Amino acid sequence: MPERVMPPRTDGLITLAAADALWVDLTADSAVPTASGAFTCTPAHARAGYVLLGGLVVTTVRASGGQWSVPEGELRRAAAELNAVGVDRRDLVRIGPFRGAPRQECDEGTRLRWRRRVTGELREPGGPERAARREVGRPHHLAGIDWRQMLVEQIRDGTQQTWWLPRAVVRLLDAAEHAETQWGQAARTRQASEAATEPPSHPRQARDTDGRQDVDGRQTPIPEGPTASPRPYNAELEGQLYSVLSRKPGISRKVAAWACAVCRTAPATVLDHCHEHGYVRAPVCQSCNTLERPDHLYNNDIRVANRYTRLFHTDSGDWLRHWHRCPGCRARTTLPLPHLAAWTAHTACRSLRPTHRASRGRTPCGVLRVSWTGSQNAPRSCLLTVTVDCCPSGEHRVLAQVPYREAVERFRVWLAETAPAVAAAAGPDRVDDLPAQPRPVIADTSGEGLALF
């Protein structure tokens, strides 16, 4: 196969068309599919001074002839970082549609808004199939990623269609949004600083139509984006009520400045809180927020999927520490009822779940689910029922019925063995400011939404 000949370049800059071709070539073996129009097709807008590639911002510059170019080194760095990303296509995050989801706050520094773009395209009349037919030949890219190749559509409850993307792709797009916001803020700050320090007698320099200086016909580089990463969360919001904090002006922007308190890598986008006690836990990224959200079949019935292995086994230390950021759960050494029910089904009753022969040993039977009657406010009458659906021995097989108080005691024993530091910090004597009277249950007003502000 003949080697592709790239157009000549000067000073490490290549044209937008050449950048499109080079991006596809460099990421041909990436686990994340990429699109050919990363620099020239919507939503990319090179005249704004930057283009998003994966989770990075790549600057664009305007040469003397008015042609926009891209630093090849930045493009290659973005491609290398994308190639290093691994994708588990079985680890999916639901991205919509959600009933009653609050409208996301618009940030003037963010053009991507990938969730809104995806939802708008998939909700076009005729559904995703018609949108796909109408857009044949047009790259479906967000930050250079061809998200349509990764999109998974599922039918829930027999009628409701849901859309899913691999968690790694969601993390990349969230990182791209955050990088774009930070870049815009840095550019505005630099422009304001230059305007404040410019002498009044200094002649006004000529600017192009995009507001960027072009002196003596020479190319002018766009201000580089910020290098500072989101700062770590250090319990600054501990003990505060979500109902109060979520209504404070500018809180969403404040949350976006933190790194996720669970994974500590992605930027935070959501203020996670305990729906049972009403306390703020910590800022988390959208991926972690989706991972820990119970998969409700009904208000008192949840499906216990394989993702709970990460919550209660692989990454149990991080999640237990996060859930006990709520003073109510920490003082009572327990979890919110849906999480406690999921733990009871996934961990406490693991030995009761039937298995069947498979090509590699044995595999768990059916689909695990758990329901409950009553609530944690009436622990004597609250009963958890663990069942398996689609079992060969019966469509609905009851594995165990566990009283709420017994589930709490078993959880406390397991907590002491699994996360001794979290267990040592729990208990009624560990929280001095816990109200004497229990707070009422906080209803989950987010419904199936994203729990945004």
Coordinates of C-alpha atoms in Angstrom, one line a residue:
M1 CA 0.0 0.0 0.0
P2 CA 1.6 3.3 -1.1
E3 CA 2.4 5.7 1.7
R4 CA 0.2 8.8 2.0
V5 CA 2.0 11.9 0.9
M6 CA 1.2 14.8 3.3
P7 CA 1.2 18.4 2.0
P8 CA 4.4 20.4 2.8
R9 CA 4.3 22.4 6.1
T10 CA 6.2 25.3 7.6
D11 CA 7.1 25.9 11.2
G12 CA 5.3 22.7 12.3
L13 CA 1.9 23.9 11.0
I14 CA -0.4 21.9 8.6
T15 CA -3.6 22.9 6.9
L16 CA -7.0 21.9 8.3
A17 CA -7.6 19.4 5.5
A18 CA -4.2 17.8 6.1
A19 CA -5.0 17.7 9.9
D20 CA -8.2 15.8 9.2
A21 CA -6.3 13.2 7.2
L22 CA -3.5 12.9 9.7
W23 CA -5.9 12.5 12.6
V24 CA -7.6 9.5 11.0
D25 CA -4.2 8.0 10.0
L26 CA -2.7 8.3 13.5
T27 CA -5.8 6.9 15.3
A28 CA -6.5 4.1 12.8
D29 CA -5.7 1.4 15.4
S30 CA -7.4 3.2 18.3
A31 CA -10.0 1.5 20.4
V32 CA -12.1 4.7 20.1
P33 CA -13.3 5.2 16.5
T34 CA -12.5 8.6 15.0
A35 CA -14.1 10.7 12.3
S36 CA -12.4 12.4 9.3
G37 CA -14.0 15.8 9.7
A38 CA -12.5 16.6 13.2
F39 CA -11.3 20.0 12.0
T40 CA -13.6 21.0 9.2
C41 CA -17.1 19.6 10.2
T42 CA -19.5 20.7 12.8
P43 CA -19.2 21.1 15.8
A44 CA -15.5 21.9 15.2
H45 CA -15.0 25.6 14.6
A46 CA -11.3 26.2 13.8
R47 CA -11.9 30.0 13.5
A48 CA -12.6 30.1 17.2
G49 CA -8.9 29.4 17.8
Y50 CA -9.1 25.8 18.9
V51 CA -10.5 22.3 18.1
L52 CA -11.3 19.5 20.6
L53 CA -9.6 16.2 20.0
G54 CA -10.5 13.5 22.6
G55 CA -10.1 15.1 26.0
L56 CA -7.6 17.8 24.8
V57 CA -7.8 21.3 23.3
V58 CA -5.7 21.7 20.1
T59 CA -5.0 25.4 19.1
T60 CA -5.4 26.7 15.6
V61 CA -3.6 29.7 14.2
R62 CA -4.2 32.0 11.3
A63 CA -1.3 32.4 8.8
S64 CA -0.5 35.5 6.7
G65 CA -2.6 34.4 3.8
G66 CA -5.7 34.1 6.0
Q67 CA -5.5 30.3 6.0
W68 CA -6.1 28.5 9.3
S69 CA -3.5 25.9 10.4
V70 CA -2.9 23.4 13.2
P71 CA 0.4 22.7 15.1
E72 CA 1.3 19.2 14.1
G73 CA 2.9 18.4 17.4
E74 CA -0.3 19.1 19.3
L75 CA -2.3 16.9 17.0
R76 CA 0.1 14.0 17.4
R77 CA 0.0 14.4 21.2
A78 CA -3.8 14.3 21.1
A79 CA -3.7 11.2 18.9
A80 CA -1.2 9.5 21.2
E81 CA -3.4 10.1 24.3
L82 CA -6.5 8.8 22.5
N83 CA -4.6 5.7 21.3
A84 CA -3.8 4.9 24.9
V85 CA -7.4 4.8 26.0
G86 CA -8.9 1.3 26.5
V87 CA -12.6 0.7 25.9
D88 CA -14.7 -2.0 27.4
R89 CA -17.8 -2.1 25.2
R90 CA -19.7 -4.0 27.9
D91 CA -19.2 -1.2 30.5
L92 CA -22.0 1.1 29.3
V93 CA -23.3 4.4 30.6
R94 CA -26.9 5.5 29.9
I95 CA -26.9 8.9 28.1
G96 CA -30.7 9.2 27.6
P97 CA -33.4 9.8 27.1
F98 CA -34.4 10.8 30.6
R99 CA -37.9 11.8 31.8
G100 CA -38.1 15.1 33.7
A101 CA -34.3 15.7 33.5
P102 CA -33.5 19.3 34.5
R103 CA -32.1 21.4 31.7
Q104 CA -28.4 21.6 31.9
E105 CA -26.9 25.0 32.7
C106 CA -25.5 26.6 29.7
D107 CA -21.9 27.8 29.9
E108 CA -21.0 30.4 27.4
G109 CA -17.5 29.0 27.2
T110 CA -18.7 25.5 26.1
R111 CA -19.7 24.8 22.5
L112 CA -19.6 21.0 22.7
R113 CA -22.4 20.2 25.1
W114 CA -22.2 16.7 23.7
R115 CA -25.2 15.3 25.7
R116 CA -27.5 17.9 24.2
R117 CA -26.2 17.3 20.7
V118 CA -26.6 13.6 20.9
T119 CA -30.1 13.8 22.4
G120 CA -31.2 16.4 19.8
E121 CA -30.0 14.2 16.9
L122 CA -31.4 11.0 18.2
R123 CA -34.8 12.6 19.0
E124 CA -35.3 13.8 15.5
P125 CA -38.7 12.8 13.9
G126 CA -38.4 9.2 12.7
G127 CA -35.9 8.2 15.4
P128 CA -32.2 7.5 15.1
E129 CA -32.6 5.4 11.9
R130 CA -34.0 8.3 10.0
A131 CA -31.4 10.7 11.3
A132 CA -28.7 8.3 10.3
R133 CA -30.1 7.9 6.7
R134 CA -30.4 11.7 6.3
E135 CA -26.8 12.2 7.5
V136 CA -25.3 9.4 5.3
G137 CA -21.7 10.4 4.4
R138 CA -21.5 13.1 7.1
P139 CA -19.0 12.4 9.9
H140 CA -20.8 12.1 13.3
H141 CA -18.0 13.3 15.4
L142 CA -17.7 14.9 18.8
A143 CA -14.2 16.0 19.7
G144 CA -13.0 14.0 16.8
I145 CA -14.7 10.8 18.1
D146 CA -17.2 9.0 15.9
W147 CA -19.7 8.3 18.6
R148 CA -22.3 6.7 16.4
Q149 CA -20.1 3.6 16.0
M150 CA -20.1 3.2 19.7
L151 CA -23.8 3.9 20.4
V152 CA -25.9 1.1 21.8
E153 CA -29.7 1.2 21.7
Q154 CA -31.7 -0.9 24.2
I155 CA -35.4 -1.4 24.8
R156 CA -36.4 -1.1 28.5
D157 CA -39.6 -2.4 29.9
G158 CA -40.6 -3.5 26.4
T159 CA -41.4 0.0 25.1
Q160 CA -38.9 2.6 26.2
Q161 CA -35.8 3.0 24.1
T162 CA -32.6 4.0 25.8
W163 CA -29.2 5.1 24.5
W164 CA -25.8 4.0 25.9
L165 CA -22.1 4.7 25.3
P166 CA -19.1 3.0 26.7
R167 CA -17.9 4.5 29.9
A168 CA -14.4 5.3 28.5
V169 CA -16.1 7.4 25.7
V170 CA -18.3 9.2 28.2
R171 CA -15.2 10.1 30.2
L172 CA -13.4 11.4 27.1
L173 CA -16.3 13.7 26.1
D174 CA -16.8 14.9 29.7
A175 CA -13.1 15.8 29.8
A176 CA -13.4 17.6 26.4
E177 CA -16.2 19.7 27.8
H178 CA -14.2 20.6 30.9
A179 CA -11.1 21.4 28.8
E180 CA -13.1 23.6 26.5
T181 CA -14.6 25.5 29.4
Q182 CA -11.2 26.0 31.1
W183 CA -9.6 27.1 27.8
G184 CA -12.4 29.7 27.3
Q185 CA -12.0 31.1 30.8
A186 CA -8.2 31.4 30.4
A187 CA -8.6 33.2 27.0
R188 CA -11.1 35.7 28.4
T189 CA -8.9 36.3 31.5
R190 CA -5.9 37.0 29.3
Q191 CA -7.8 39.3 27.0
A192 CA -9.1 41.3 30.0
S193 CA -5.6 41.5 31.4
E194 CA -4.1 42.7 28.2
A195 CA -6.9 45.3 27.8
A196 CA -6.2 46.6 31.4
T197 CA -2.5 47.0 30.9
E198 CA -2.6 48.5 27.4
P199 CA -1.6 52.2 27.6
P200 CA -4.4 54.6 26.5
S201 CA -2.1 56.4 24.0
H202 CA -1.2 53.1 22.3
P203 CA -2.7 53.0 18.8
R204 CA -5.4 50.4 18.4
Q205 CA -4.1 47.4 16.5
A206 CA -5.9 45.9 13.5
R207 CA -8.0 42.8 14.3
D208 CA -9.5 40.2 12.0
T209 CA -13.1 39.3 11.9
D210 CA -12.6 36.8 14.8
G211 CA -11.2 39.5 17.1
R212 CA -7.6 38.2 16.9
Q213 CA -4.7 40.6 16.2
D214 CA -3.0 40.3 12.9
V215 CA -0.1 42.8 12.8
D216 CA 2.0 43.3 9.6
G217 CA 0.4 40.3 8.0
R218 CA 2.1 37.9 10.3
Q219 CA 0.3 34.9 11.9
T220 CA -0.8 35.4 15.5
P221 CA -1.0 32.3 17.7
I222 CA -4.1 31.9 19.8
P223 CA -3.6 32.0 23.6
E224 CA -2.9 28.6 24.9
G225 CA -5.4 26.8 27.2
P226 CA -4.8 26.4 30.9
T227 CA -2.4 23.8 32.1
A228 CA -3.9 23.5 35.6
S229 CA -6.0 20.4 36.2
P230 CA -9.1 20.3 38.4
R231 CA -8.1 20.5 42.1
P232 CA -8.7 17.6 44.4
Y233 CA -11.8 17.6 46.6
N234 CA -10.9 17.9 50.3
A235 CA -14.3 17.7 52.1
E236 CA -15.0 21.4 51.6
L237 CA -18.8 20.7 51.4
E238 CA -19.0 18.1 54.1
G239 CA -22.1 18.3 56.3
Q240 CA -24.0 20.7 54.0
L241 CA -27.6 20.1 52.8
Y242 CA -28.1 19.6 49.1
S243 CA -31.5 21.4 49.2
V244 CA -29.6 24.6 50.4
L245 CA -26.3 24.3 48.5
S246 CA -27.8 23.4 45.1
R247 CA -29.7 26.7 45.1
K248 CA -26.7 28.9 45.7
P249 CA -25.7 31.0 42.6
G250 CA -22.6 29.8 40.7
I251 CA -22.5 26.4 42.5
S252 CA -22.3 24.5 39.3
R253 CA -19.2 26.4 38.2
K254 CA -17.6 25.9 41.6
V255 CA -18.3 22.1 41.3
A256 CA -16.7 22.0 37.9
A257 CA -13.4 23.3 39.3
W258 CA -13.0 20.1 41.4
A259 CA -11.8 16.7 40.3
C260 CA -14.2 13.8 40.8
A261 CA -14.0 12.7 44.5
V262 CA -14.3 9.0 43.6
C263 CA -12.1 8.3 40.5
R264 CA -10.0 11.5 41.1
T265 CA -9.2 11.7 37.4
A266 CA -12.2 13.2 35.5
P267 CA -13.5 16.7 36.2
A268 CA -16.6 16.8 38.4
T269 CA -19.9 17.7 36.8
V270 CA -22.5 16.7 39.4
L271 CA -23.0 17.4 43.1
D272 CA -23.8 13.9 44.5
H273 CA -25.9 13.7 47.6
C274 CA -27.7 11.2 49.8
H275 CA -31.4 11.0 48.9
E276 CA -32.2 9.4 52.2
H277 CA -30.7 12.0 54.5
G278 CA -30.3 15.0 52.2
Y279 CA -26.6 15.7 52.8
V280 CA -24.1 16.5 50.1
R281 CA -21.5 13.8 49.6
A282 CA -19.1 15.3 47.1
P283 CA -18.7 16.5 43.5
V284 CA -18.4 13.5 41.1
C285 CA -18.0 13.1 37.4
Q286 CA -21.0 12.0 35.3
S287 CA -19.5 8.6 34.7
C288 CA -19.2 7.8 38.5
N289 CA -22.6 9.3 39.2
T290 CA -24.2 7.0 36.6
L291 CA -22.3 4.0 37.9
E292 CA -23.7 4.3 41.4
R293 CA -27.2 5.2 40.5
P294 CA -29.6 2.3 41.3
D295 CA -31.2 0.7 38.2
H296 CA -34.8 1.1 39.3
L297 CA -37.4 -1.2 37.7
Y298 CA -40.0 0.3 40.1
N299 CA -39.7 2.6 43.1
N300 CA -39.0 -0.3 45.4
D301 CA -37.4 -2.7 42.9
I302 CA -34.0 -2.6 41.3
R303 CA -32.0 -4.7 39.0
V304 CA -28.6 -5.7 40.4
A305 CA -26.3 -5.7 37.3
N306 CA -22.6 -6.7 36.9
R307 CA -21.6 -3.1 37.5
Y308 CA -22.2 -3.6 41.3
T309 CA -19.0 -5.8 41.2
R310 CA -17.1 -2.5 41.0
L311 CA -19.1 -0.9 43.8
F312 CA -18.9 -3.7 46.3
H313 CA -15.7 -5.5 45.3
T314 CA -13.2 -4.0 42.8
D315 CA -13.5 -0.4 44.0
S316 CA -15.4 -1.0 47.2
G317 CA -13.0 1.1 49.3
D318 CA -13.5 4.3 47.3
W319 CA -17.3 3.9 47.1
L320 CA -17.7 3.1 50.8
R321 CA -15.7 6.1 51.7
H322 CA -17.8 8.2 49.3
W323 CA -21.2 7.0 50.6
H324 CA -20.1 7.6 54.2
R325 CA -19.4 11.2 53.4
C326 CA -23.1 11.6 54.3
P327 CA -23.3 12.2 58.1
G328 CA -26.5 10.3 58.4
C329 CA -25.2 7.1 56.8
R330 CA -21.9 7.4 58.6
A331 CA -23.6 7.8 62.0
R332 CA -25.9 4.9 61.5
T333 CA -23.2 2.7 59.8
T334 CA -25.4 1.8 56.9
L335 CA -26.2 2.7 53.3
P336 CA -29.2 4.3 51.7
L337 CA -31.9 1.6 51.3
P338 CA -31.5 1.0 47.6
H339 CA -27.7 0.6 48.0
L340 CA -28.1 -1.6 51.0
A341 CA -30.7 -3.8 49.1
A342 CA -28.3 -4.1 46.2
W343 CA -25.4 -5.0 48.5
T344 CA -27.6 -7.7 50.2
A345 CA -28.4 -9.2 46.8
H346 CA -25.0 -8.9 45.3
T347 CA -22.7 -9.7 48.2
A348 CA -24.6 -11.2 51.2
C349 CA -26.7 -13.6 49.1
R350 CA -24.1 -14.4 46.6
S351 CA -23.8 -18.0 47.7
L352 CA -27.5 -18.6 47.2
R353 CA -27.5 -17.7 43.5
P354 CA -27.7 -20.7 41.2
T355 CA -25.0 -21.3 38.6
H356 CA -25.0 -23.2 35.3
R357 CA -22.3 -24.8 33.2
A358 CA -20.5 -22.7 30.7
S359 CA -17.6 -23.1 28.3
R360 CA -15.3 -21.7 31.0
G361 CA -16.5 -23.1 34.3
R362 CA -19.9 -22.0 35.6
T363 CA -21.9 -18.8 35.1
P364 CA -24.4 -17.1 37.4
C365 CA -28.0 -17.8 36.6
G366 CA -30.5 -15.3 35.3
V367 CA -30.9 -11.6 36.2
L368 CA -30.5 -10.7 39.8
R369 CA -32.9 -8.2 41.4
V370 CA -34.1 -7.1 44.8
S371 CA -37.2 -5.4 46.1
W372 CA -38.4 -4.2 49.5
T373 CA -41.6 -3.5 51.4
G374 CA -41.8 -0.6 53.9
S375 CA -38.8 1.8 54.4
Q376 CA -35.8 2.4 56.6
N377 CA -38.0 4.7 58.8
A378 CA -39.9 1.6 59.9
P379 CA -37.1 -1.0 60.2
R380 CA -39.2 -3.6 61.9
S381 CA -41.6 -4.0 59.0
C382 CA -39.0 -3.4 56.2
L383 CA -38.2 -6.7 54.3
L384 CA -35.8 -7.2 51.4
T385 CA -36.6 -9.9 48.8
V386 CA -33.8 -11.2 46.6
T387 CA -34.9 -12.9 43.4
V388 CA -33.6 -14.2 40.1
D389 CA -35.5 -13.6 36.8
C390 CA -35.3 -15.8 33.7
C391 CA -34.0 -18.8 35.7
P392 CA -34.4 -22.1 33.8
S393 CA -36.1 -23.5 36.9
G394 CA -38.6 -20.7 37.0
E395 CA -39.1 -17.2 35.6
H396 CA -39.2 -15.6 39.0
R397 CA -37.3 -17.5 41.7
V398 CA -37.0 -16.1 45.3
L399 CA -33.6 -16.7 46.7
A400 CA -34.0 -15.0 50.1
Q401 CA -36.0 -12.7 52.3
V402 CA -33.9 -10.6 54.6
P403 CA -35.3 -8.2 57.3
Y404 CA -33.9 -4.7 57.1
R405 CA -32.2 -4.9 60.5
E406 CA -30.5 -8.1 59.7
A407 CA -29.2 -6.7 56.5
V408 CA -27.8 -3.7 58.4
E409 CA -26.0 -5.9 60.9
R410 CA -24.5 -8.1 58.1
F411 CA -23.4 -5.0 56.3
R412 CA -21.6 -3.7 59.4
V413 CA -19.7 -6.9 59.8
W414 CA -18.7 -6.9 56.2
L415 CA -17.7 -3.2 56.3
A416 CA -15.4 -3.9 59.2
E417 CA -13.7 -6.6 57.2
T418 CA -13.6 -4.8 53.9
A419 CA -12.9 -1.2 54.8
P420 CA -11.7 -1.0 58.4
A421 CA -10.8 2.7 58.2
V422 CA -14.4 3.5 57.0
A423 CA -15.9 1.3 59.7
A424 CA -13.7 3.0 62.4
A425 CA -14.9 6.4 61.4
A426 CA -18.6 5.4 61.5
G427 CA -21.0 5.2 64.5
P428 CA -23.2 7.6 66.4
D429 CA -20.3 8.9 68.5
R430 CA -18.4 10.0 65.4
V431 CA -20.8 12.7 64.3
D432 CA -21.3 15.5 66.9
D433 CA -23.5 17.7 64.8
L434 CA -26.0 15.1 63.7
P435 CA -29.6 16.4 64.5
A436 CA -31.3 14.7 67.4
Q437 CA -34.5 14.2 65.4
P438 CA -34.1 12.1 62.2
R439 CA -34.7 14.1 59.0
P440 CA -37.5 13.1 56.7
V441 CA -36.7 11.1 53.7
I442 CA -35.6 13.2 50.7
A443 CA -37.5 12.2 47.6
D444 CA -35.4 11.6 44.5
T445 CA -36.8 14.4 42.5
S446 CA -34.4 13.7 39.6
G447 CA -36.5 10.8 38.5
E448 CA -34.5 9.1 35.7
G449 CA -32.6 12.3 35.1
L450 CA -29.0 13.2 35.6
A451 CA -29.4 14.9 39.0
L452 CA -27.9 18.1 37.7
F453 CA -28.6 21.5 39.3

